[in-house]
Amino acid sequence: MSAYLKTLRLQHWDARPLGERRAILIGASFALPLLAYFLLWQPAHDAVGKLHEKLPQLRIQAEQMRRAGTQVEEIRHRPQLAVMDALAVKTAVEESASRHQLRDALTTLIPQEPNGVRLTVTSVSFEKWLIWLRELQSAQHIRVDSITVTQLAEPGMVAIRATLTNGNTL
């Protein structure tokens, strides 16, 4: 390799007159720093400025992703809700209605497969009905699948036909 370089030097550099070699060296001494500046330092300097502008946004995104990851882990480790069969739903509804003094108002309570009941209430306070439904949903994960509410002559009182089901409400 050194012999090749020596040959190139003899053919191209040493063959040039002294004035031309000086002119090339002076030109190179000005051109190399300019090339280094425009090809290396300036692009790096501009990139640093852009990164300083984007850094706060990237930190916010990283924090959002960390929170989302925490939520995913919480959901992943959350136990799955057990689905009750129709008879278990019927029993849970009866017990809850008794606790809320609504058992006498239930005229019909029929299990419906796979995990529901159909019920009829002849006369109940609408407010009391809503409180009872909220308790059923939060404690037993029993929710309304379908409902028909009929207003009665007495203010605040309603007649209800509904189908309640148990299952994952999320």
Short mmCIF file of N, CA, C and O in Angstrom, two decimals, residues 11-135:
data_model
loop_
_atom_site.label_atom_id
_atom_site.label_comp_id
_atom_site.label_asym_id
_atom_site.label_seq_id
_atom_site.Cartn_x
_atom_site.Cartn_y
_atom_site.Cartn_z
N GLN A 11 3.70 10.75 -9.07
CA GLN A 11 3.02 11.08 -10.33
C GLN A 11 2.23 12.39 -10.23
O GLN A 11 2.21 13.17 -11.19
N HIS A 12 1.58 12.63 -9.10
CA HIS A 12 0.65 13.76 -9.03
C HIS A 12 1.17 14.93 -8.21
O HIS A 12 0.91 16.08 -8.57
N TRP A 13 1.81 14.68 -7.13
CA TRP A 13 2.21 15.80 -6.27
C TRP A 13 3.60 16.33 -6.64
O TRP A 13 3.77 17.52 -6.85
N ASP A 14 4.54 15.43 -6.69
CA ASP A 14 5.91 15.86 -6.97
C ASP A 14 6.07 16.39 -8.40
O ASP A 14 6.99 17.17 -8.68
N ALA A 15 5.18 15.98 -9.28
CA ALA A 15 5.27 16.42 -10.67
C ALA A 15 4.78 17.86 -10.83
O ALA A 15 5.02 18.48 -11.87
N ARG A 16 4.11 18.42 -9.86
CA ARG A 16 3.57 19.77 -9.94
C ARG A 16 4.67 20.79 -9.57
O ARG A 16 5.52 20.54 -8.72
N PRO A 17 4.57 21.95 -10.15
CA PRO A 17 5.53 23.00 -9.79
C PRO A 17 5.31 23.47 -8.35
O PRO A 17 4.23 23.32 -7.79
N LEU A 18 6.32 24.05 -7.76
CA LEU A 18 6.30 24.47 -6.36
C LEU A 18 5.19 25.50 -6.10
O LEU A 18 4.48 25.41 -5.09
N GLY A 19 4.97 26.43 -6.96
CA GLY A 19 3.93 27.45 -6.79
C GLY A 19 2.53 26.82 -6.77
O GLY A 19 1.66 27.22 -6.01
N GLU A 20 2.34 25.84 -7.63
CA GLU A 20 1.03 25.17 -7.69
C GLU A 20 0.80 24.37 -6.40
O GLU A 20 -0.31 24.34 -5.86
N ARG A 21 1.85 23.72 -5.92
CA ARG A 21 1.71 22.95 -4.67
C ARG A 21 1.37 23.88 -3.50
O ARG A 21 0.54 23.55 -2.66
N ARG A 22 2.00 25.07 -3.45
CA ARG A 22 1.69 26.03 -2.38
C ARG A 22 0.24 26.50 -2.50
O ARG A 22 -0.45 26.64 -1.49
N ALA A 23 -0.20 26.77 -3.68
CA ALA A 23 -1.59 27.23 -3.89
C ALA A 23 -2.58 26.15 -3.44
O ALA A 23 -3.60 26.45 -2.81
N ILE A 24 -2.28 24.90 -3.74
CA ILE A 24 -3.16 23.79 -3.32
C ILE A 24 -3.18 23.68 -1.80
O ILE A 24 -4.23 23.51 -1.18
N LEU A 25 -2.02 23.80 -1.15
CA LEU A 25 -1.94 23.72 0.32
C LEU A 25 -2.69 24.88 0.98
O LEU A 25 -3.41 24.69 1.96
N ILE A 26 -2.54 26.08 0.43
CA ILE A 26 -3.25 27.24 1.00
C ILE A 26 -4.77 27.07 0.81
O ILE A 26 -5.55 27.32 1.72
N GLY A 27 -5.16 26.63 -0.37
CA GLY A 27 -6.59 26.39 -0.63
C GLY A 27 -7.16 25.31 0.28
O GLY A 27 -8.27 25.43 0.82
N ALA A 28 -6.39 24.25 0.48
CA ALA A 28 -6.83 23.16 1.36
C ALA A 28 -6.93 23.63 2.81
O ALA A 28 -7.81 23.21 3.56
N SER A 29 -5.98 24.53 3.21
CA SER A 29 -6.02 25.01 4.60
C SER A 29 -7.26 25.86 4.86
O SER A 29 -7.72 25.95 5.99
N PHE A 30 -7.83 26.50 3.84
CA PHE A 30 -9.08 27.23 3.99
C PHE A 30 -10.30 26.33 3.77
O PHE A 30 -11.31 26.47 4.46
N ALA A 31 -10.22 25.42 2.85
CA ALA A 31 -11.37 24.58 2.49
C ALA A 31 -11.69 23.52 3.55
O ALA A 31 -12.86 23.25 3.83
N LEU A 32 -10.67 22.90 4.13
CA LEU A 32 -10.93 21.84 5.12
C LEU A 32 -11.68 22.34 6.35
O LEU A 32 -12.65 21.70 6.77
N PRO A 33 -11.32 23.46 6.96
CA PRO A 33 -12.12 23.94 8.10
C PRO A 33 -13.55 24.29 7.70
O PRO A 33 -14.49 24.04 8.45
N LEU A 34 -13.71 24.89 6.50
CA LEU A 34 -15.07 25.21 6.05
C LEU A 34 -15.90 23.94 5.84
O LEU A 34 -17.07 23.88 6.21
N LEU A 35 -15.30 22.93 5.23
CA LEU A 35 -16.01 21.65 5.04
C LEU A 35 -16.35 21.02 6.38
O LEU A 35 -17.47 20.50 6.57
N ALA A 36 -15.40 21.04 7.31
CA ALA A 36 -15.66 20.47 8.64
C ALA A 36 -16.81 21.22 9.32
O ALA A 36 -17.68 20.60 9.94
N TYR A 37 -16.83 22.55 9.20
CA TYR A 37 -17.89 23.33 9.80
C TYR A 37 -19.25 23.00 9.19
O TYR A 37 -20.21 22.70 9.90
N PHE A 38 -19.36 23.05 7.87
CA PHE A 38 -20.65 22.88 7.21
C PHE A 38 -21.12 21.43 7.14
O PHE A 38 -22.31 21.17 7.06
N LEU A 39 -20.21 20.48 7.16
CA LEU A 39 -20.61 19.08 7.05
C LEU A 39 -20.72 18.38 8.41
O LEU A 39 -21.46 17.41 8.53
N LEU A 40 -20.00 18.86 9.41
CA LEU A 40 -20.01 18.17 10.71
C LEU A 40 -20.63 19.02 11.83
O LEU A 40 -21.60 18.61 12.46
N TRP A 41 -20.04 20.17 12.09
CA TRP A 41 -20.45 20.92 13.27
C TRP A 41 -21.84 21.56 13.13
O TRP A 41 -22.67 21.44 14.02
N GLN A 42 -22.13 22.22 12.04
CA GLN A 42 -23.40 22.93 11.86
C GLN A 42 -24.62 21.99 11.92
O GLN A 42 -25.57 22.27 12.64
N PRO A 43 -24.62 20.85 11.21
CA PRO A 43 -25.78 19.94 11.34
C PRO A 43 -25.95 19.42 12.77
O PRO A 43 -27.08 19.30 13.26
N ALA A 44 -24.85 19.12 13.45
CA ALA A 44 -24.95 18.64 14.83
C ALA A 44 -25.51 19.74 15.73
O ALA A 44 -26.35 19.48 16.60
N HIS A 45 -25.07 20.97 15.54
CA HIS A 45 -25.55 22.10 16.34
C HIS A 45 -27.05 22.32 16.13
O HIS A 45 -27.80 22.57 17.08
N ASP A 46 -27.50 22.26 14.88
CA ASP A 46 -28.94 22.42 14.59
C ASP A 46 -29.76 21.30 15.21
O ASP A 46 -30.85 21.54 15.74
N ALA A 47 -29.25 20.08 15.16
CA ALA A 47 -29.98 18.94 15.73
C ALA A 47 -30.11 19.08 17.24
O ALA A 47 -31.16 18.73 17.81
N VAL A 48 -29.10 19.58 17.91
CA VAL A 48 -29.18 19.78 19.36
C VAL A 48 -30.28 20.79 19.69
O VAL A 48 -31.06 20.58 20.63
N GLY A 49 -30.39 21.86 18.93
CA GLY A 49 -31.45 22.85 19.17
C GLY A 49 -32.84 22.25 19.00
O GLY A 49 -33.74 22.49 19.81
N LYS A 50 -33.01 21.46 17.97
CA LYS A 50 -34.31 20.81 17.75
C LYS A 50 -34.63 19.83 18.86
O LYS A 50 -35.78 19.71 19.30
N LEU A 51 -33.63 19.11 19.32
CA LEU A 51 -33.86 18.16 20.41
C LEU A 51 -34.22 18.88 21.71
O LEU A 51 -35.06 18.40 22.47
N HIS A 52 -33.63 20.05 21.96
CA HIS A 52 -34.00 20.82 23.15
C HIS A 52 -35.45 21.28 23.07
O HIS A 52 -36.13 21.36 24.08
N GLU A 53 -35.94 21.58 21.88
CA GLU A 53 -37.34 21.98 21.71
C GLU A 53 -38.28 20.80 21.93
O GLU A 53 -39.36 20.96 22.50
N LYS A 54 -37.91 19.64 21.48
CA LYS A 54 -38.79 18.46 21.55
C LYS A 54 -38.71 17.74 22.88
O LYS A 54 -39.60 16.94 23.20
N LEU A 55 -37.69 17.98 23.67
CA LEU A 55 -37.49 17.23 24.90
C LEU A 55 -38.68 17.33 25.87
O LEU A 55 -39.12 16.30 26.39
N PRO A 56 -39.27 18.50 26.13
CA PRO A 56 -40.43 18.54 27.04
C PRO A 56 -41.61 17.70 26.52
O PRO A 56 -42.27 17.01 27.29
N GLN A 57 -41.86 17.75 25.21
CA GLN A 57 -42.96 16.95 24.64
C GLN A 57 -42.67 15.46 24.81
O GLN A 57 -43.57 14.68 25.13
N LEU A 58 -41.44 15.07 24.58
CA LEU A 58 -41.08 13.66 24.72
C LEU A 58 -41.20 13.20 26.16
O LEU A 58 -41.61 12.06 26.42
N ARG A 59 -40.86 14.07 27.10
CA ARG A 59 -41.00 13.72 28.51
C ARG A 59 -42.47 13.54 28.88
O ARG A 59 -42.82 12.62 29.62
N ILE A 60 -43.34 14.41 28.37
CA ILE A 60 -44.77 14.28 28.63
C ILE A 60 -45.30 12.98 28.04
O ILE A 60 -46.06 12.24 28.69
N GLN A 61 -44.89 12.66 26.82
CA GLN A 61 -45.32 11.40 26.19
C GLN A 61 -44.82 10.20 26.98
O GLN A 61 -45.55 9.21 27.15
N ALA A 62 -43.60 10.27 27.46
CA ALA A 62 -43.05 9.16 28.24
C ALA A 62 -43.84 8.97 29.53
O ALA A 62 -44.13 7.83 29.94
N GLU A 63 -44.23 10.07 30.18
CA GLU A 63 -45.03 9.98 31.40
C GLU A 63 -46.41 9.39 31.11
O GLU A 63 -46.92 8.56 31.86
N GLN A 64 -47.02 9.80 30.00
CA GLN A 64 -48.32 9.25 29.62
C GLN A 64 -48.22 7.75 29.35
O GLN A 64 -49.08 6.97 29.75
N MET A 65 -47.16 7.35 28.68
CA MET A 65 -46.97 5.93 28.40
C MET A 65 -46.72 5.15 29.69
O MET A 65 -47.19 4.02 29.84
N ARG A 66 -46.00 5.74 30.63
CA ARG A 66 -45.75 5.06 31.91
C ARG A 66 -47.07 4.87 32.65
O ARG A 66 -47.35 3.79 33.18
N ARG A 67 -47.92 5.93 32.68
CA ARG A 67 -49.22 5.81 33.34
C ARG A 67 -50.10 4.78 32.65
O ARG A 67 -50.79 4.00 33.31
N ALA A 68 -50.08 4.78 31.31
CA ALA A 68 -50.88 3.80 30.57
C ALA A 68 -50.39 2.39 30.88
O ALA A 68 -51.20 1.46 31.03
N GLY A 69 -49.10 2.21 30.98
CA GLY A 69 -48.55 0.90 31.32
C GLY A 69 -48.99 0.45 32.71
O GLY A 69 -49.31 -0.73 32.92
N THR A 70 -49.04 1.38 33.65
CA THR A 70 -49.51 1.06 35.00
C THR A 70 -50.98 0.64 34.96
O THR A 70 -51.37 -0.33 35.62
N GLN A 71 -51.79 1.36 34.18
CA GLN A 71 -53.20 1.00 34.07
C GLN A 71 -53.38 -0.37 33.42
O GLN A 71 -54.23 -1.15 33.84
N VAL A 72 -52.57 -0.67 32.43
CA VAL A 72 -52.65 -1.98 31.77
C VAL A 72 -52.33 -3.08 32.78
O VAL A 72 -53.02 -4.10 32.83
N GLU A 73 -51.31 -2.87 33.59
CA GLU A 73 -50.96 -3.88 34.60
C GLU A 73 -52.08 -4.05 35.62
O GLU A 73 -52.38 -5.17 36.04
N GLU A 74 -52.71 -2.94 36.03
CA GLU A 74 -53.83 -3.04 36.97
C GLU A 74 -54.98 -3.83 36.36
O GLU A 74 -55.57 -4.69 37.02
N ILE A 75 -55.30 -3.54 35.11
CA ILE A 75 -56.40 -4.25 34.44
C ILE A 75 -56.04 -5.72 34.25
O ILE A 75 -56.88 -6.60 34.42
N ARG A 76 -54.79 -5.99 33.89
CA ARG A 76 -54.36 -7.37 33.66
C ARG A 76 -54.48 -8.21 34.93
O ARG A 76 -54.82 -9.38 34.86
N HIS A 77 -54.24 -7.59 36.09
CA HIS A 77 -54.27 -8.35 37.34
C HIS A 77 -55.63 -8.30 38.04
O HIS A 77 -55.80 -8.89 39.09
N ARG A 78 -56.58 -7.57 37.44
CA ARG A 78 -57.92 -7.49 38.02
C ARG A 78 -58.62 -8.84 37.83
O ARG A 78 -58.61 -9.39 36.74
N PRO A 79 -59.24 -9.35 38.87
CA PRO A 79 -59.92 -10.64 38.71
C PRO A 79 -61.14 -10.52 37.80
O PRO A 79 -61.81 -9.48 37.78
N GLN A 80 -61.39 -11.56 37.05
CA GLN A 80 -62.57 -11.59 36.19
C GLN A 80 -63.81 -11.86 37.05
O GLN A 80 -63.76 -12.63 38.00
N LEU A 81 -64.89 -11.20 36.71
CA LEU A 81 -66.12 -11.38 37.46
C LEU A 81 -66.74 -12.74 37.14
O LEU A 81 -66.76 -13.16 35.99
N ALA A 82 -67.21 -13.37 38.19
CA ALA A 82 -67.88 -14.66 37.99
C ALA A 82 -69.28 -14.41 37.46
O ALA A 82 -69.99 -13.53 37.93
N VAL A 83 -69.68 -15.19 36.49
CA VAL A 83 -71.02 -15.08 35.93
C VAL A 83 -71.89 -16.10 36.65
O VAL A 83 -71.59 -17.29 36.69
N MET A 84 -73.00 -15.60 37.22
CA MET A 84 -73.92 -16.48 37.94
C MET A 84 -74.91 -17.09 36.96
O MET A 84 -75.23 -16.47 35.93
N ASP A 85 -75.38 -18.27 37.30
CA ASP A 85 -76.44 -18.85 36.46
C ASP A 85 -77.78 -18.21 36.84
O ASP A 85 -77.86 -17.40 37.75
N ALA A 86 -78.82 -18.56 36.11
CA ALA A 86 -80.12 -17.91 36.29
C ALA A 86 -80.69 -18.09 37.70
O ALA A 86 -81.25 -17.14 38.28
N LEU A 87 -80.53 -19.26 38.29
CA LEU A 87 -81.06 -19.48 39.64
C LEU A 87 -80.29 -18.67 40.68
O LEU A 87 -80.89 -18.14 41.63
N ALA A 88 -78.98 -18.54 40.50
CA ALA A 88 -78.18 -17.73 41.43
C ALA A 88 -78.57 -16.26 41.31
O ALA A 88 -78.63 -15.54 42.31
N VAL A 89 -78.84 -15.81 40.09
CA VAL A 89 -79.28 -14.42 39.90
C VAL A 89 -80.63 -14.22 40.58
O VAL A 89 -80.84 -13.22 41.26
N LYS A 90 -81.52 -15.17 40.43
CA LYS A 90 -82.84 -15.07 41.05
C LYS A 90 -82.70 -14.97 42.57
O LYS A 90 -83.32 -14.13 43.22
N THR A 91 -81.85 -15.81 43.14
CA THR A 91 -81.65 -15.80 44.59
C THR A 91 -81.05 -14.46 45.05
O THR A 91 -81.49 -13.89 46.04
N ALA A 92 -80.08 -13.97 44.31
CA ALA A 92 -79.45 -12.70 44.67
C ALA A 92 -80.45 -11.55 44.59
O ALA A 92 -80.47 -10.67 45.45
N VAL A 93 -81.30 -11.56 43.55
CA VAL A 93 -82.31 -10.51 43.41
C VAL A 93 -83.32 -10.59 44.55
O VAL A 93 -83.70 -9.56 45.13
N GLU A 94 -83.76 -11.79 44.91
CA GLU A 94 -84.72 -11.94 46.01
C GLU A 94 -84.13 -11.44 47.32
O GLU A 94 -84.80 -10.72 48.08
N GLU A 95 -82.89 -11.82 47.61
CA GLU A 95 -82.26 -11.39 48.86
C GLU A 95 -82.08 -9.88 48.90
O GLU A 95 -82.35 -9.24 49.93
N SER A 96 -81.66 -9.32 47.80
CA SER A 96 -81.47 -7.87 47.75
C SER A 96 -82.82 -7.15 47.87
O SER A 96 -82.91 -6.13 48.55
N ALA A 97 -83.85 -7.66 47.21
CA ALA A 97 -85.18 -7.05 47.31
C ALA A 97 -85.69 -7.10 48.74
O ALA A 97 -86.31 -6.14 49.22
N SER A 98 -85.41 -8.18 49.44
CA SER A 98 -85.82 -8.28 50.85
C SER A 98 -85.10 -7.23 51.70
O SER A 98 -85.71 -6.60 52.56
N ARG A 99 -83.79 -7.06 51.46
CA ARG A 99 -83.03 -6.06 52.23
C ARG A 99 -83.55 -4.64 51.97
O ARG A 99 -83.49 -3.79 52.84
N HIS A 100 -84.05 -4.38 50.77
CA HIS A 100 -84.54 -3.04 50.41
C HIS A 100 -86.06 -2.91 50.56
O HIS A 100 -86.64 -1.94 50.06
N GLN A 101 -86.70 -3.86 51.25
CA GLN A 101 -88.15 -3.88 51.47
C GLN A 101 -88.93 -3.79 50.16
O GLN A 101 -89.95 -3.11 50.06
N LEU A 102 -88.45 -4.52 49.13
CA LEU A 102 -89.14 -4.55 47.85
C LEU A 102 -89.65 -5.95 47.51
O LEU A 102 -90.25 -6.14 46.45
N ARG A 103 -89.43 -6.91 48.38
CA ARG A 103 -89.82 -8.30 48.07
C ARG A 103 -91.32 -8.43 47.85
O ARG A 103 -91.76 -9.14 46.95
N ASP A 104 -92.11 -7.73 48.63
CA ASP A 104 -93.58 -7.82 48.48
C ASP A 104 -94.05 -7.16 47.18
O ASP A 104 -95.09 -7.55 46.64
N ALA A 105 -93.30 -6.19 46.69
CA ALA A 105 -93.69 -5.51 45.46
C ALA A 105 -93.40 -6.35 44.22
O ALA A 105 -94.01 -6.14 43.17
N LEU A 106 -92.47 -7.33 44.34
CA LEU A 106 -92.16 -8.21 43.20
C LEU A 106 -93.30 -9.20 43.01
O LEU A 106 -93.54 -10.05 43.85
N THR A 107 -94.01 -9.09 41.93
CA THR A 107 -95.12 -10.02 41.67
C THR A 107 -94.64 -11.20 40.83
O THR A 107 -95.18 -12.29 40.95
N THR A 108 -93.65 -11.01 39.98
CA THR A 108 -93.13 -12.07 39.13
C THR A 108 -91.60 -12.03 39.20
O THR A 108 -91.00 -10.96 39.11
N LEU A 109 -90.99 -13.21 39.36
CA LEU A 109 -89.54 -13.32 39.34
C LEU A 109 -89.21 -14.67 38.72
O LEU A 109 -89.25 -15.71 39.38
N ILE A 110 -88.93 -14.67 37.42
CA ILE A 110 -88.74 -15.91 36.67
C ILE A 110 -87.29 -15.97 36.15
O ILE A 110 -86.84 -15.06 35.47
N PRO A 111 -86.57 -17.06 36.46
CA PRO A 111 -85.21 -17.21 35.92
C PRO A 111 -85.24 -17.33 34.41
O PRO A 111 -86.14 -17.95 33.84
N GLN A 112 -84.27 -16.73 33.74
CA GLN A 112 -84.14 -16.83 32.29
C GLN A 112 -82.70 -17.21 31.97
O GLN A 112 -81.77 -16.53 32.41
N GLU A 113 -82.55 -18.27 31.23
CA GLU A 113 -81.21 -18.76 30.89
C GLU A 113 -80.52 -17.80 29.95
O GLU A 113 -81.19 -17.14 29.16
N PRO A 114 -79.26 -17.67 29.98
CA PRO A 114 -78.31 -18.41 30.80
C PRO A 114 -78.04 -17.75 32.15
O PRO A 114 -77.73 -18.42 33.13
N ASN A 115 -78.18 -16.40 32.26
CA ASN A 115 -77.81 -15.75 33.51
C ASN A 115 -78.68 -14.53 33.80
O ASN A 115 -78.18 -13.46 34.08
N GLY A 116 -79.99 -14.70 33.75
CA GLY A 116 -80.86 -13.56 33.96
C GLY A 116 -82.16 -13.94 34.65
O GLY A 116 -82.43 -15.11 34.91
N VAL A 117 -82.92 -12.91 34.97
CA VAL A 117 -84.27 -13.09 35.52
C VAL A 117 -85.18 -12.05 34.90
O VAL A 117 -84.74 -10.96 34.52
N ARG A 118 -86.45 -12.42 34.79
CA ARG A 118 -87.47 -11.48 34.34
C ARG A 118 -88.33 -11.19 35.55
O ARG A 118 -88.75 -12.11 36.26
N LEU A 119 -88.60 -9.91 35.79
CA LEU A 119 -89.38 -9.56 36.98
C LEU A 119 -90.44 -8.53 36.65
O LEU A 119 -90.33 -7.79 35.66
N THR A 120 -91.45 -8.51 37.49
CA THR A 120 -92.52 -7.52 37.39
C THR A 120 -92.74 -6.93 38.77
O THR A 120 -92.83 -7.66 39.75
N VAL A 121 -92.82 -5.61 38.83
CA VAL A 121 -93.10 -4.90 40.08
C VAL A 121 -94.37 -4.10 39.83
O VAL A 121 -94.44 -3.31 38.89
N THR A 122 -95.38 -4.31 40.69
CA THR A 122 -96.67 -3.65 40.46
C THR A 122 -96.66 -2.19 40.87
O THR A 122 -97.19 -1.33 40.15
N SER A 123 -96.06 -1.87 41.99
CA SER A 123 -96.06 -0.49 42.46
C SER A 123 -94.84 -0.28 43.34
O SER A 123 -94.70 -0.94 44.38
N VAL A 124 -93.99 0.67 42.95
CA VAL A 124 -92.79 0.96 43.73
C VAL A 124 -92.41 2.42 43.50
O VAL A 124 -92.69 2.99 42.44
N SER A 125 -91.78 3.01 44.50
CA SER A 125 -91.26 4.36 44.35
C SER A 125 -90.11 4.30 43.36
O SER A 125 -89.21 3.47 43.46
N PHE A 126 -90.13 5.20 42.37
CA PHE A 126 -89.09 5.19 41.35
C PHE A 126 -87.72 5.42 41.97
O PHE A 126 -86.73 4.79 41.58
N GLU A 127 -87.63 6.28 42.96
CA GLU A 127 -86.36 6.56 43.63
C GLU A 127 -85.85 5.30 44.33
O GLU A 127 -84.66 4.95 44.24
N LYS A 128 -86.73 4.59 45.02
CA LYS A 128 -86.36 3.36 45.71
C LYS A 128 -85.89 2.30 44.71
O LYS A 128 -84.94 1.57 44.95
N TRP A 129 -86.57 2.25 43.55
CA TRP A 129 -86.20 1.31 42.49
C TRP A 129 -84.78 1.60 42.00
O TRP A 129 -83.97 0.70 41.83
N LEU A 130 -84.45 2.87 41.76
CA LEU A 130 -83.12 3.24 41.28
C LEU A 130 -82.04 2.91 42.31
O LEU A 130 -80.96 2.44 41.95
N ILE A 131 -82.32 3.18 43.57
CA ILE A 131 -81.35 2.85 44.64
C ILE A 131 -81.10 1.35 44.66
O ILE A 131 -79.96 0.89 44.78
N TRP A 132 -82.15 0.58 44.54
CA TRP A 132 -82.01 -0.88 44.56
C TRP A 132 -81.21 -1.36 43.34
O TRP A 132 -80.32 -2.21 43.48
N LEU A 133 -81.49 -0.82 42.16
CA LEU A 133 -80.73 -1.21 40.97
C LEU A 133 -79.25 -0.88 41.10
O LEU A 133 -78.38 -1.65 40.70
N ARG A 134 -78.95 0.30 41.65
CA ARG A 134 -77.55 0.68 41.84
C ARG A 134 -76.84 -0.30 42.77
O ARG A 134 -75.71 -0.70 42.52
N GLU A 135 -77.52 -0.71 43.83
CA GLU A 135 -76.93 -1.68 44.76
C GLU A 135 -76.74 -3.04 44.09
O GLU A 135 -75.71 -3.68 44.28
#
